[in-house]
Short mmCIF file of C-alpha atoms in Angstrom, two decimals:
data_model
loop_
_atom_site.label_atom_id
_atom_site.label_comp_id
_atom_site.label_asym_id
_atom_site.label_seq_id
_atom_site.Cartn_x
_atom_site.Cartn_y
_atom_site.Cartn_z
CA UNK A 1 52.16 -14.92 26.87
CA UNK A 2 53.53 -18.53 27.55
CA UNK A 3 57.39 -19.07 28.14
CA UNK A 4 59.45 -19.84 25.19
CA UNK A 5 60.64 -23.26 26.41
CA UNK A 6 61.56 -24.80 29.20
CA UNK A 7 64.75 -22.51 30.82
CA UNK A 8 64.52 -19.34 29.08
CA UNK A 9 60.92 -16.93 30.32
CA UNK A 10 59.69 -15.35 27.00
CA UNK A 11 60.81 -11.73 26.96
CA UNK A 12 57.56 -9.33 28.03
CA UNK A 13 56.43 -6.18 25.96
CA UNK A 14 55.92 -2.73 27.49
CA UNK A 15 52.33 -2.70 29.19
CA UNK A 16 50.03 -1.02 27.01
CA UNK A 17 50.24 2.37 26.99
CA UNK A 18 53.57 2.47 28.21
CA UNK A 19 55.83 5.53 28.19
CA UNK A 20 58.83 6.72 29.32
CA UNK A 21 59.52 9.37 31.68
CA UNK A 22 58.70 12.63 30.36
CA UNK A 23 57.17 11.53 26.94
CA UNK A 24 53.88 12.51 26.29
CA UNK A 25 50.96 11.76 24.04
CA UNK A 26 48.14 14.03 22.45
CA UNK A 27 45.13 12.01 23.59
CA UNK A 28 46.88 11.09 27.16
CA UNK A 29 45.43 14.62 28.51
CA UNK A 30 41.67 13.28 27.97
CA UNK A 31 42.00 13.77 31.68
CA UNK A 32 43.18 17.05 32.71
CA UNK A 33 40.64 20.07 34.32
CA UNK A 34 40.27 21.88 31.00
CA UNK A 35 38.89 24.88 32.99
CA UNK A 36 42.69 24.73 34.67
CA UNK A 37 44.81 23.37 31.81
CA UNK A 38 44.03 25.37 28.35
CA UNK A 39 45.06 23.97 24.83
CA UNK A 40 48.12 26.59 25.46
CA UNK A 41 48.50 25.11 28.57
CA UNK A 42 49.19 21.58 26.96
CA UNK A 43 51.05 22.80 24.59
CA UNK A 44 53.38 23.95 27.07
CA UNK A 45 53.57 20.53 29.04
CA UNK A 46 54.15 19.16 26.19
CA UNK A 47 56.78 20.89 24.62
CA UNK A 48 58.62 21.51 28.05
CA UNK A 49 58.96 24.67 30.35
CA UNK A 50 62.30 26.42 30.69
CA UNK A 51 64.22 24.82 33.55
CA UNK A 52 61.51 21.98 33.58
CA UNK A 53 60.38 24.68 36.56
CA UNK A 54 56.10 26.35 36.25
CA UNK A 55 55.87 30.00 37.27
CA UNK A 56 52.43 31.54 38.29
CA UNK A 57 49.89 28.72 39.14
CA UNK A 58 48.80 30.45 42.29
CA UNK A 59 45.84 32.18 39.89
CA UNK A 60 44.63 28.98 38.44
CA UNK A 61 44.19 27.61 42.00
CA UNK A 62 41.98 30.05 43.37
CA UNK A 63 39.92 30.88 40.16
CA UNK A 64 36.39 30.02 41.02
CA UNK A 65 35.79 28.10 38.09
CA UNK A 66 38.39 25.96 39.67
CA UNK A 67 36.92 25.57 42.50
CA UNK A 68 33.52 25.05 41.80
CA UNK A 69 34.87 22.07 39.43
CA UNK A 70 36.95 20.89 43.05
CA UNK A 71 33.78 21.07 45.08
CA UNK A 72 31.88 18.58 42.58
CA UNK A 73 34.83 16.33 42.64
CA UNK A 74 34.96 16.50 46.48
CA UNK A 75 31.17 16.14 46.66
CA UNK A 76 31.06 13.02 44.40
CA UNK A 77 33.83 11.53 46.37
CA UNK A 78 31.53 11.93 49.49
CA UNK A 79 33.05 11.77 53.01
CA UNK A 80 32.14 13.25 56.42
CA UNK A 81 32.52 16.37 58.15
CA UNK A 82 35.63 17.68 59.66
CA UNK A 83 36.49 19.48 62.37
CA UNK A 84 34.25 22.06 61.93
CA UNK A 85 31.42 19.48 61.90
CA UNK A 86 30.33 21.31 58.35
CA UNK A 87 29.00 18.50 55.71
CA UNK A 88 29.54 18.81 52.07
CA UNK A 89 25.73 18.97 52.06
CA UNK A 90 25.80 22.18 54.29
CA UNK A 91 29.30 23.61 51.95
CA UNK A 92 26.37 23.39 48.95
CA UNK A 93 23.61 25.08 50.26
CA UNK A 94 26.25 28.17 50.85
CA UNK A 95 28.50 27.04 47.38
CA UNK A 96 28.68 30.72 45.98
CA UNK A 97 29.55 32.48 49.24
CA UNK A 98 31.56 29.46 50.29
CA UNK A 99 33.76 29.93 47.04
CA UNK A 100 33.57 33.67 47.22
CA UNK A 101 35.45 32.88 50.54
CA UNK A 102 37.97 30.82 49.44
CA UNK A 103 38.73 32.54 46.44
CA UNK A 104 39.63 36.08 48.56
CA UNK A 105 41.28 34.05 51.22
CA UNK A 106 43.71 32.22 48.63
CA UNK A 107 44.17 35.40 46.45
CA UNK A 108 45.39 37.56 49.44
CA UNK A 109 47.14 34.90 51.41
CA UNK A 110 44.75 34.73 54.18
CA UNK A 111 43.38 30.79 53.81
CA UNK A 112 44.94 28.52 56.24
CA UNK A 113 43.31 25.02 56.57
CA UNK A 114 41.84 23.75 59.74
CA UNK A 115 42.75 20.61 61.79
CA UNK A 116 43.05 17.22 60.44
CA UNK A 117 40.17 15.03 62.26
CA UNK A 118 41.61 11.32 63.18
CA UNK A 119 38.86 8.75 63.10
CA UNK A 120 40.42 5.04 63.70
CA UNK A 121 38.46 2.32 61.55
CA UNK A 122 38.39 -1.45 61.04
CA UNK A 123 41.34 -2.75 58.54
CA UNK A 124 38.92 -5.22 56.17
CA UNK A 125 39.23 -8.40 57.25
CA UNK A 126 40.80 -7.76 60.29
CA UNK A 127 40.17 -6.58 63.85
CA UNK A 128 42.96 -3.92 63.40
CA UNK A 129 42.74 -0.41 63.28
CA UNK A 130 44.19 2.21 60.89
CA UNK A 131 44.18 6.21 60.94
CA UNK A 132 42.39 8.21 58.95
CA UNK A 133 42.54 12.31 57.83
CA UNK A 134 39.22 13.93 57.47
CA UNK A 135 40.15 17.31 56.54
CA UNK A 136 37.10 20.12 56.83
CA UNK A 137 34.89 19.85 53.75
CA UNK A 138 36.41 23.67 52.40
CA UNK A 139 40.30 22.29 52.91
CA UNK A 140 39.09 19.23 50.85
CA UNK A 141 37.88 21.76 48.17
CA UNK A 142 41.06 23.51 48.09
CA UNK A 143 42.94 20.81 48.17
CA UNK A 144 41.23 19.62 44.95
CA UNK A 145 41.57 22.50 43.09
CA UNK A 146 45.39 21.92 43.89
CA UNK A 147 45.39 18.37 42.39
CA UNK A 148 43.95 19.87 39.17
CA UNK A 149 46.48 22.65 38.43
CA UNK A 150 49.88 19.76 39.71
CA UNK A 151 48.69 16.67 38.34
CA UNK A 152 49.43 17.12 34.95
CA UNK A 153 53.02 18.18 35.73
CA UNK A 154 54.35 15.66 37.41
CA UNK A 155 52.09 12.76 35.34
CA UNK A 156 54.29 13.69 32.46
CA UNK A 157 57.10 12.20 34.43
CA UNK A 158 55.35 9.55 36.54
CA UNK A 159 56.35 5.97 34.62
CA UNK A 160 54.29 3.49 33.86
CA UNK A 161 55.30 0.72 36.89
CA UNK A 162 52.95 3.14 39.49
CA UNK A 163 49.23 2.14 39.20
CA UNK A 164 47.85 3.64 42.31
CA UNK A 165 45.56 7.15 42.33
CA UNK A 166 47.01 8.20 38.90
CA UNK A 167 44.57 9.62 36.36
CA UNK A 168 43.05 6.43 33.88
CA UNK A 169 44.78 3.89 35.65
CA UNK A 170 43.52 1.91 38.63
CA UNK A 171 44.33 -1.81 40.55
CA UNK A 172 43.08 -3.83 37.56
CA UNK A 173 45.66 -2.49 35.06
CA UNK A 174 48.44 -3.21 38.23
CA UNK A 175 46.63 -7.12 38.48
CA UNK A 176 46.56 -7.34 34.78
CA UNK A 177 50.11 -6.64 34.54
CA UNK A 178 51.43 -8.99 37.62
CA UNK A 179 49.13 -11.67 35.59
CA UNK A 180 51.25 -10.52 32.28
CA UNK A 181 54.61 -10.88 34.06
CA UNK A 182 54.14 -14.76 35.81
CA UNK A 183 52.73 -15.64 32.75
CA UNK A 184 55.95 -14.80 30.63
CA UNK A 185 58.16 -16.60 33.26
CA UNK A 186 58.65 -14.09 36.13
CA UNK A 187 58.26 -16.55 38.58
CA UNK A 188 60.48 -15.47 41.21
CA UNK A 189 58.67 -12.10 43.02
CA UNK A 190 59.95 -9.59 45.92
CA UNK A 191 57.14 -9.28 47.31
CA UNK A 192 57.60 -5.87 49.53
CA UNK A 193 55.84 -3.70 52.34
CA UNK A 194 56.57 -0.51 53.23
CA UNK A 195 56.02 0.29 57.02
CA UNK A 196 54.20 3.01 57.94
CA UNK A 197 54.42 5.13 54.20
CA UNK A 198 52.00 7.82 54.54
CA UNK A 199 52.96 8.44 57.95
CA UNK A 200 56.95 8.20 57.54
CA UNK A 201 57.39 10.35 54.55
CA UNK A 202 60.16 13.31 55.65
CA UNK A 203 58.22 16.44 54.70
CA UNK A 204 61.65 19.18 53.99
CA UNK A 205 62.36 16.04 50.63
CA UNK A 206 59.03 16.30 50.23
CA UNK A 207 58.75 19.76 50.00
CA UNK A 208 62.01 20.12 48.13
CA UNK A 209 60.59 16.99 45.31
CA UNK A 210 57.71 19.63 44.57
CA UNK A 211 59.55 22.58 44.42
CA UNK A 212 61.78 21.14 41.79
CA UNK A 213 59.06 21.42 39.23
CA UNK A 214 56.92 24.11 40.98
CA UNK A 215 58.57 27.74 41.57
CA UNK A 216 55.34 29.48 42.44
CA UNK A 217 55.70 30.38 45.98
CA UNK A 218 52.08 30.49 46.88
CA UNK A 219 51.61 27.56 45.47
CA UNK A 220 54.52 25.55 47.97
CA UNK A 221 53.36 27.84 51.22
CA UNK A 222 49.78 26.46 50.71
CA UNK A 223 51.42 22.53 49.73
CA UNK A 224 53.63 23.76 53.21
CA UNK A 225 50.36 24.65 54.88
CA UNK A 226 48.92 21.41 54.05
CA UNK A 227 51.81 19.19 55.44
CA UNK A 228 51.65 21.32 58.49
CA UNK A 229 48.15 20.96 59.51
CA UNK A 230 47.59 19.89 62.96
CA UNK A 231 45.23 16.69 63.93
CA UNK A 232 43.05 16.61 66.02
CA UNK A 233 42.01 12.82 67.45
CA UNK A 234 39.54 13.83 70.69
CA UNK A 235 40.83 16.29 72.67
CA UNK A 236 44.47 15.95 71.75
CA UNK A 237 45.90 17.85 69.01
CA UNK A 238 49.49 18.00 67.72
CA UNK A 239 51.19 18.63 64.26
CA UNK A 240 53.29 15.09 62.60
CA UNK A 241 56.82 15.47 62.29
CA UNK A 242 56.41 13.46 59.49
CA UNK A 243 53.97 12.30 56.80
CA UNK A 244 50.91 13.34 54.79
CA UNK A 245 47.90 12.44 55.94
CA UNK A 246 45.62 9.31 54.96
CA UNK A 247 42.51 10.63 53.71
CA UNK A 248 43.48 14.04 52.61
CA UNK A 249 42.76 14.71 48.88
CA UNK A 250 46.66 15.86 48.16
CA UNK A 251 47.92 13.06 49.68
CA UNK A 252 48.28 10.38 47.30
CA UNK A 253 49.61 12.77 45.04
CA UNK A 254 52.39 13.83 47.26
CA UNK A 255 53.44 9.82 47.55
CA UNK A 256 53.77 8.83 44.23
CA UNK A 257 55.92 12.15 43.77
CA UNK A 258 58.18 10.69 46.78
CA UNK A 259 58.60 7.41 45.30
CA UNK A 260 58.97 8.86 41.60
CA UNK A 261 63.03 8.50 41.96
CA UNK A 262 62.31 4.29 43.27
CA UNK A 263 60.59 3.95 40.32
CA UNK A 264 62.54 5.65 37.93
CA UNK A 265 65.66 3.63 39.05
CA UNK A 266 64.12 0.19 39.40
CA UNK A 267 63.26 0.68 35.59
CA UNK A 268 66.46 1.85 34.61
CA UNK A 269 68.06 -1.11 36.19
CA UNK A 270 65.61 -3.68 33.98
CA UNK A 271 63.99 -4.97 36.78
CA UNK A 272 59.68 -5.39 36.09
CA UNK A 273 58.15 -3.43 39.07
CA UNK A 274 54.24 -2.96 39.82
CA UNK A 275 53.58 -0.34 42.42
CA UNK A 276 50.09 0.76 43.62
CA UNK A 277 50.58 3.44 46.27
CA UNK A 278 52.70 2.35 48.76
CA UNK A 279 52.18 -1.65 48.06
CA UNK A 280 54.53 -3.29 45.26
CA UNK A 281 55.99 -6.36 43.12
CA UNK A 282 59.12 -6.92 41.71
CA UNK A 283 58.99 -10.05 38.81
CA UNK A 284 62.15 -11.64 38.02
CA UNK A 285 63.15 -14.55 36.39
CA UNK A 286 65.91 -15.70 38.61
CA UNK A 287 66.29 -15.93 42.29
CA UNK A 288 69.27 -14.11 41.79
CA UNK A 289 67.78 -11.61 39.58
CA UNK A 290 65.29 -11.43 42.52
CA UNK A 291 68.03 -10.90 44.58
CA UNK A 292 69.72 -8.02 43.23
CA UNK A 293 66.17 -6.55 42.76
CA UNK A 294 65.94 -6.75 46.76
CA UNK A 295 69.38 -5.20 47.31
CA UNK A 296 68.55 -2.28 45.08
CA UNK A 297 65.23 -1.36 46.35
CA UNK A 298 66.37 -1.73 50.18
CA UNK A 299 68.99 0.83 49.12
CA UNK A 300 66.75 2.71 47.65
CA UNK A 301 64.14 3.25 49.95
CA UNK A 302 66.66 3.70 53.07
CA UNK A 303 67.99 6.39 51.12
CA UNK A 304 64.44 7.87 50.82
CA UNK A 305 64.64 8.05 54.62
CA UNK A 306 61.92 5.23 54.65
CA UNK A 307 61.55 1.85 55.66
CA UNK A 308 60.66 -1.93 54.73
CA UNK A 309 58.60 -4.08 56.94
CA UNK A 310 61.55 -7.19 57.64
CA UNK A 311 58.35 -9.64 58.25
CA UNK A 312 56.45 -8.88 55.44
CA UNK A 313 59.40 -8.59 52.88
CA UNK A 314 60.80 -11.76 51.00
CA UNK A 315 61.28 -13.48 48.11
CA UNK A 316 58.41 -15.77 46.66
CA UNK A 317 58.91 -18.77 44.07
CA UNK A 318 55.33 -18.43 42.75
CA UNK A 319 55.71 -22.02 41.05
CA UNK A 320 56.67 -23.63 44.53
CA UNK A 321 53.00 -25.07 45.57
CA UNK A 322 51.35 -27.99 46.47
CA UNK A 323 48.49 -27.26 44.00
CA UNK A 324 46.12 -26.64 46.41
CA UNK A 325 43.51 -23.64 46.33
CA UNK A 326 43.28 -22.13 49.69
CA UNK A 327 40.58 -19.96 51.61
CA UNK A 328 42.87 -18.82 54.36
CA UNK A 329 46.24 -18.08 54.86
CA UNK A 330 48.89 -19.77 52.57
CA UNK A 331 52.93 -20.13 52.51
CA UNK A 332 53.17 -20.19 49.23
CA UNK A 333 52.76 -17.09 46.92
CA UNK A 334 52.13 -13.71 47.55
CA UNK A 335 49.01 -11.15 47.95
CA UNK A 336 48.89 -7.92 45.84
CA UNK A 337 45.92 -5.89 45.74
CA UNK A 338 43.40 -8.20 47.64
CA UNK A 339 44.32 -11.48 45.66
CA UNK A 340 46.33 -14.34 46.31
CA UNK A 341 48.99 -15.28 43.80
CA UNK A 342 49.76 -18.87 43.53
CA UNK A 343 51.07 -21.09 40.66
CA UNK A 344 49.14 -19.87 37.40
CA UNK A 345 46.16 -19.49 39.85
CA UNK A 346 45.05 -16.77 41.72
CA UNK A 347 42.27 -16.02 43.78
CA UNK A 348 40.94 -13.59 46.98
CA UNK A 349 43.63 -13.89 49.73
CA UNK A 350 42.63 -14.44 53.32
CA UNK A 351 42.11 -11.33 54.28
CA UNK A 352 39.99 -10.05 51.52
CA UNK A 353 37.47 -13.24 52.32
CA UNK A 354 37.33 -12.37 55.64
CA UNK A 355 36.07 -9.06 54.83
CA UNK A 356 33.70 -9.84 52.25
CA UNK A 357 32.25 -12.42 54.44
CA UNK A 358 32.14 -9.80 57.38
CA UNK A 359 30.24 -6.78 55.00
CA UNK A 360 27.38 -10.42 54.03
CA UNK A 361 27.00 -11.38 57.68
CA UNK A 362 25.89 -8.04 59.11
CA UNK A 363 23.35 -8.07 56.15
CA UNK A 364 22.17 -11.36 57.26
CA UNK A 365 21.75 -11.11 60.73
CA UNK A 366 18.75 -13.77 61.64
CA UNK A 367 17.21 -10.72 63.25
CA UNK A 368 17.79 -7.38 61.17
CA UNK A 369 13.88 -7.26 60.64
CA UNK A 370 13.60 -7.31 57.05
CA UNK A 371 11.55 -9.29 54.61
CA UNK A 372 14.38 -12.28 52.53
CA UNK A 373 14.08 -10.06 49.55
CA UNK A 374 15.16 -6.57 51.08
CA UNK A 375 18.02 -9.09 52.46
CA UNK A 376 18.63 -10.42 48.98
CA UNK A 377 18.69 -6.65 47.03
CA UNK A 378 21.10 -5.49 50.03
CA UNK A 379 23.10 -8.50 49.62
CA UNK A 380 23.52 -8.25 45.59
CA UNK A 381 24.97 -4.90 45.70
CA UNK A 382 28.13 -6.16 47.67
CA UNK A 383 28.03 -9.20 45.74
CA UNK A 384 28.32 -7.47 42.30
CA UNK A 385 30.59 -4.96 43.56
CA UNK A 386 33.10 -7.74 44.41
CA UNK A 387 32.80 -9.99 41.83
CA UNK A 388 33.76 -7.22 39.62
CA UNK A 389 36.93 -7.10 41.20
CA UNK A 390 37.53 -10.73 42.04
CA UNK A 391 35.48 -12.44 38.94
CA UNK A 392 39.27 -13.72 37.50
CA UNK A 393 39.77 -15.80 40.45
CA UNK A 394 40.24 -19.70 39.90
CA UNK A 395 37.35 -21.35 39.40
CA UNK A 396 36.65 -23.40 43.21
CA UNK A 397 36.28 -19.57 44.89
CA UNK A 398 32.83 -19.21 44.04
CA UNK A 399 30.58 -22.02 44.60
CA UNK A 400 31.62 -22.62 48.16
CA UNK A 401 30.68 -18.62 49.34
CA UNK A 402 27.09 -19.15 46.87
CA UNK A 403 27.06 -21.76 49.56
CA UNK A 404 27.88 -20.23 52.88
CA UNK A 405 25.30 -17.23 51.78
CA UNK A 406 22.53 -19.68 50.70
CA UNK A 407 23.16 -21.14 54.33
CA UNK A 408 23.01 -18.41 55.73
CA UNK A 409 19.54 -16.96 54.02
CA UNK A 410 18.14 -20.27 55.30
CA UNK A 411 18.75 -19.75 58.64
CA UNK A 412 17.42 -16.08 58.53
CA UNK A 413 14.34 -17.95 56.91
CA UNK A 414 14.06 -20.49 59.94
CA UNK A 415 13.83 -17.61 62.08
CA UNK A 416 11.02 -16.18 60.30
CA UNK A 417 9.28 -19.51 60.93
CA UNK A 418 10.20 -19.32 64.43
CA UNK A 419 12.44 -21.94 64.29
CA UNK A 420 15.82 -22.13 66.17
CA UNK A 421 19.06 -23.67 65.37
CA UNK A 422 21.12 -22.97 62.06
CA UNK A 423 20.23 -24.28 58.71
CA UNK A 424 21.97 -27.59 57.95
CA UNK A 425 21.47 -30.33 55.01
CA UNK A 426 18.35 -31.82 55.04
CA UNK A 427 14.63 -30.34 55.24
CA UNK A 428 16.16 -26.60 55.19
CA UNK A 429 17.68 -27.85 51.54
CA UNK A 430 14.06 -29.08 50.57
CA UNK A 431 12.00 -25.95 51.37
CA UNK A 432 14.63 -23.59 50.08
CA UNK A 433 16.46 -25.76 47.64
CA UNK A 434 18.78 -23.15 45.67
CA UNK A 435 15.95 -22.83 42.46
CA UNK A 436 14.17 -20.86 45.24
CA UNK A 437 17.45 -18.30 45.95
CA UNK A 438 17.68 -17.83 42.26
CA UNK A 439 13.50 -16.92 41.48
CA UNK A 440 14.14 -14.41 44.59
CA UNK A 441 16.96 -12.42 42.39
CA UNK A 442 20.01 -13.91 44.85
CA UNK A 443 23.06 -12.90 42.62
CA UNK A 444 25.04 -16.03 42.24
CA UNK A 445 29.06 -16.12 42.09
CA UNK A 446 29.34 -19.10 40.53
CA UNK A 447 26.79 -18.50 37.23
CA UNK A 448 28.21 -15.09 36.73
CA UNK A 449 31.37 -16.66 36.33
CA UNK A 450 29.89 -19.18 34.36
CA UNK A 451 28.72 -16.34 32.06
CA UNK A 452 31.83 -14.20 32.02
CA UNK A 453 33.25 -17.22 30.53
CA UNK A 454 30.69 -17.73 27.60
CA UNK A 455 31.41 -14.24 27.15
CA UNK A 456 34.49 -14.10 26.89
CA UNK A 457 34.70 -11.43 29.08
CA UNK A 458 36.33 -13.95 32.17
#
């Protein structure tokens, strides 16, 4: 949508699909575990429980049907072992006794999940570390088969400015609609952080936010179980004070729950918020606008008993730019979800170039021992992968990394020629000129672009 004229933003519809809190849609439950949630089931979501409040869910948790649909989920998602060093590949050789187990242990109140193991990796595009939950492959499995029989109550509430781990809904919709927003005229952005989410959320208003839809008590001692667990990083073990865990299947579940209230009152207040987990936008049209925006979420998020980063919070004015496109840091705009947002323009930020670049060097090491097309196949699935995500990005982003990679392939081809030295302009152009990239099945940025485009599908 294009602004009106030249003072007054053009007024945005609804994103599609959009609903309000607690209104609900026949085909919207496409989704839901129908081994869990029967067509009486629905019915009943639909029409509203007494008291808002579900009795007796404890049954559909540990029904084995349940859980052999959580172990499939768990198994596609992949992962590594806990702290019982037991794979998901081991859990299926032993599935029937395995959920045999878990279905006597939940009936009679004996399961209790094992420690959380930390494992510290790399932040992309950075030299950073973050935590990270692996629960044991059977407390994944559980915790699955708990997703399936919640979800569905608290997605009929959830509203439509949260994009992050909800059910047919992912980071493009969250992009699409940021990209809907500055195109209107919401120019002026609060771009927010919140510090620490995962790790900061206070677990008794956690616990109380599920119980106020969920009066099964076996169901909130296992949810109580889960928040309790104790990690384990080496040798040292102790239990958070605070927090769910990254990593653990309930997890993002349990956040969007605790920021349900920020969202609902953002939207009451008119203000255009996209949130994706724990990272989120504000578009106004006004600095003041922006503002007041600010004022209200600080409040609101104190009052949550959490926090905003002070360096990484501010106000942007997207339109104030010196035109340029940038492969590294800029002061102008704002990042959200791995791109840059500048102008009408957007394209990878920084840090998301950094890490792409980082995934195609260690497949291009001059001395990883494999044949240029082995190189080539292992480079074109991360180059598909992310120009899926990043293919809307202005147009100057692509040729200049078909560039770096082609230099790169060259010098990996020197080496096989026993030659030393990088590949620069010159000769190296002339025995590999880029024709020769392309018969070899290198994926190129810049004509898939070029064909998106033609397709209409850019």
């Amino acid at each position: 949508m294009a602004r009106s004229d030249e003072t007054r933003p053009a007024e945005v519809t609804p994103a599609t699909g959009a609903k309000q809190a607690g209104e609900t849609r026949p085909t919207e439950w496409a989704w839901v575990e129908r081994t869990v949630w029967t067509s009486r089931m629905l019915e009943a979501l639909e029409r509203g429980v007494k008291g808002g409040v579900w009795y007796s869910l404890m049954d559909k948790v540990f029904r084995k049907a349940t859980l052999r649909r959580a172990f499939e989920r768990v198994q596609a998602r992949k992962g590594g072992s806990g702290v019982d060093g037991q794979t998901i590949e081991q859990f299926g050789e032993r599935l029937e006794s395995e959920l045999e187990r878990l279905e006597r242990e939940l009936r009679t109140g004996s399961y209790r999940p094992r420690p959380i193991k930390r494992r510290w990796i790399p932040k992309p595009g950075s030299r950073e570390k973050r935590p990270l939950g692996i629960p044991a492959v059977r407390d994944r499995v559980v915790q699955a088969a708990l997703v399936m029989v919640l979800e569905p109550i608290f997605e009929r509430e959830f509203v439509d400015t949260s994009y992050g781990f909800r059910p047919e809904r992912g980071a493009k919709d969250a992009l699409r609609r940021v990209q809907e927003l500055l195109d209107a005229g919401y120019v002026w952005v609060v771009d927010a952080d919140l510090k620490g989410y995962f790790d900061s959320i206070p677990k008794d208003r956690l616990r109380k936010a599920v119980s106020e839809r969920v009066a099964d008590g076996r169901v909130l001692a296992l949810v109580d179980r889960f928040l309790e667990q104790p990690v384990l990083d080496g040798l040292e073990s102790w239990t958070p004070i605070a927090g769910t865990p990254q990593g653990a299947v309930l997890s993002p579940l349990l956040a969007n729950l605790y920021l349900h209230p920020v969202d609902q009152e953002v939207a009451a207040a008119g203000y255009e918020m996209v949130r994706y987990a724990d990272d989120f936008v504000i578009l106004c049209r006004s600095r003041e606008e922006a503002e007041a925006a600010l004022a209200l979420v600080e409040r609101l998020i104190a009052e949550r008993g959490l926090t905003l980063h002070p360096d990484k919070t501010r106000i942007v004015h997207t339109t104030d730019t010196d035109g340029k496109v940038r492969f590294y840091d800029s002061p102008h705009g704002f990042d959200f979800l791995g791109y840059h947002f500048e102008g009408r323009q957007r394209w990878p930020r920084a840090k998301s170039l950094r890490a792409f670049k980082d995934r195609l060097r260690d497949k291009t090491r001059p001395n990883n021992g494999r044949s240029l097309d082995e190189t080539i196949a292992d480079c074109n699935r991360t180059l598909r992968g992310w120009f899926g995500y990043f293919k809307h990005s202005h147009r100057w982003t692509f040729r200049p990394l078909d560039q770096w990679l082609r230099r790169r392939l060259r010098t990996l081809l020197r080496r096989h020629q026993h030659r030393h030295g990088i590949s620069k302009k010159g000769l190296d152009h002339q025995r590999w000129p880029n024709a020769f990239f392309t018969a070899h099945g290198l994926f190129c940025l810049e004509a898939a672009r070029a064909a998106c485009l033609r397709s209409g599908s850019g």
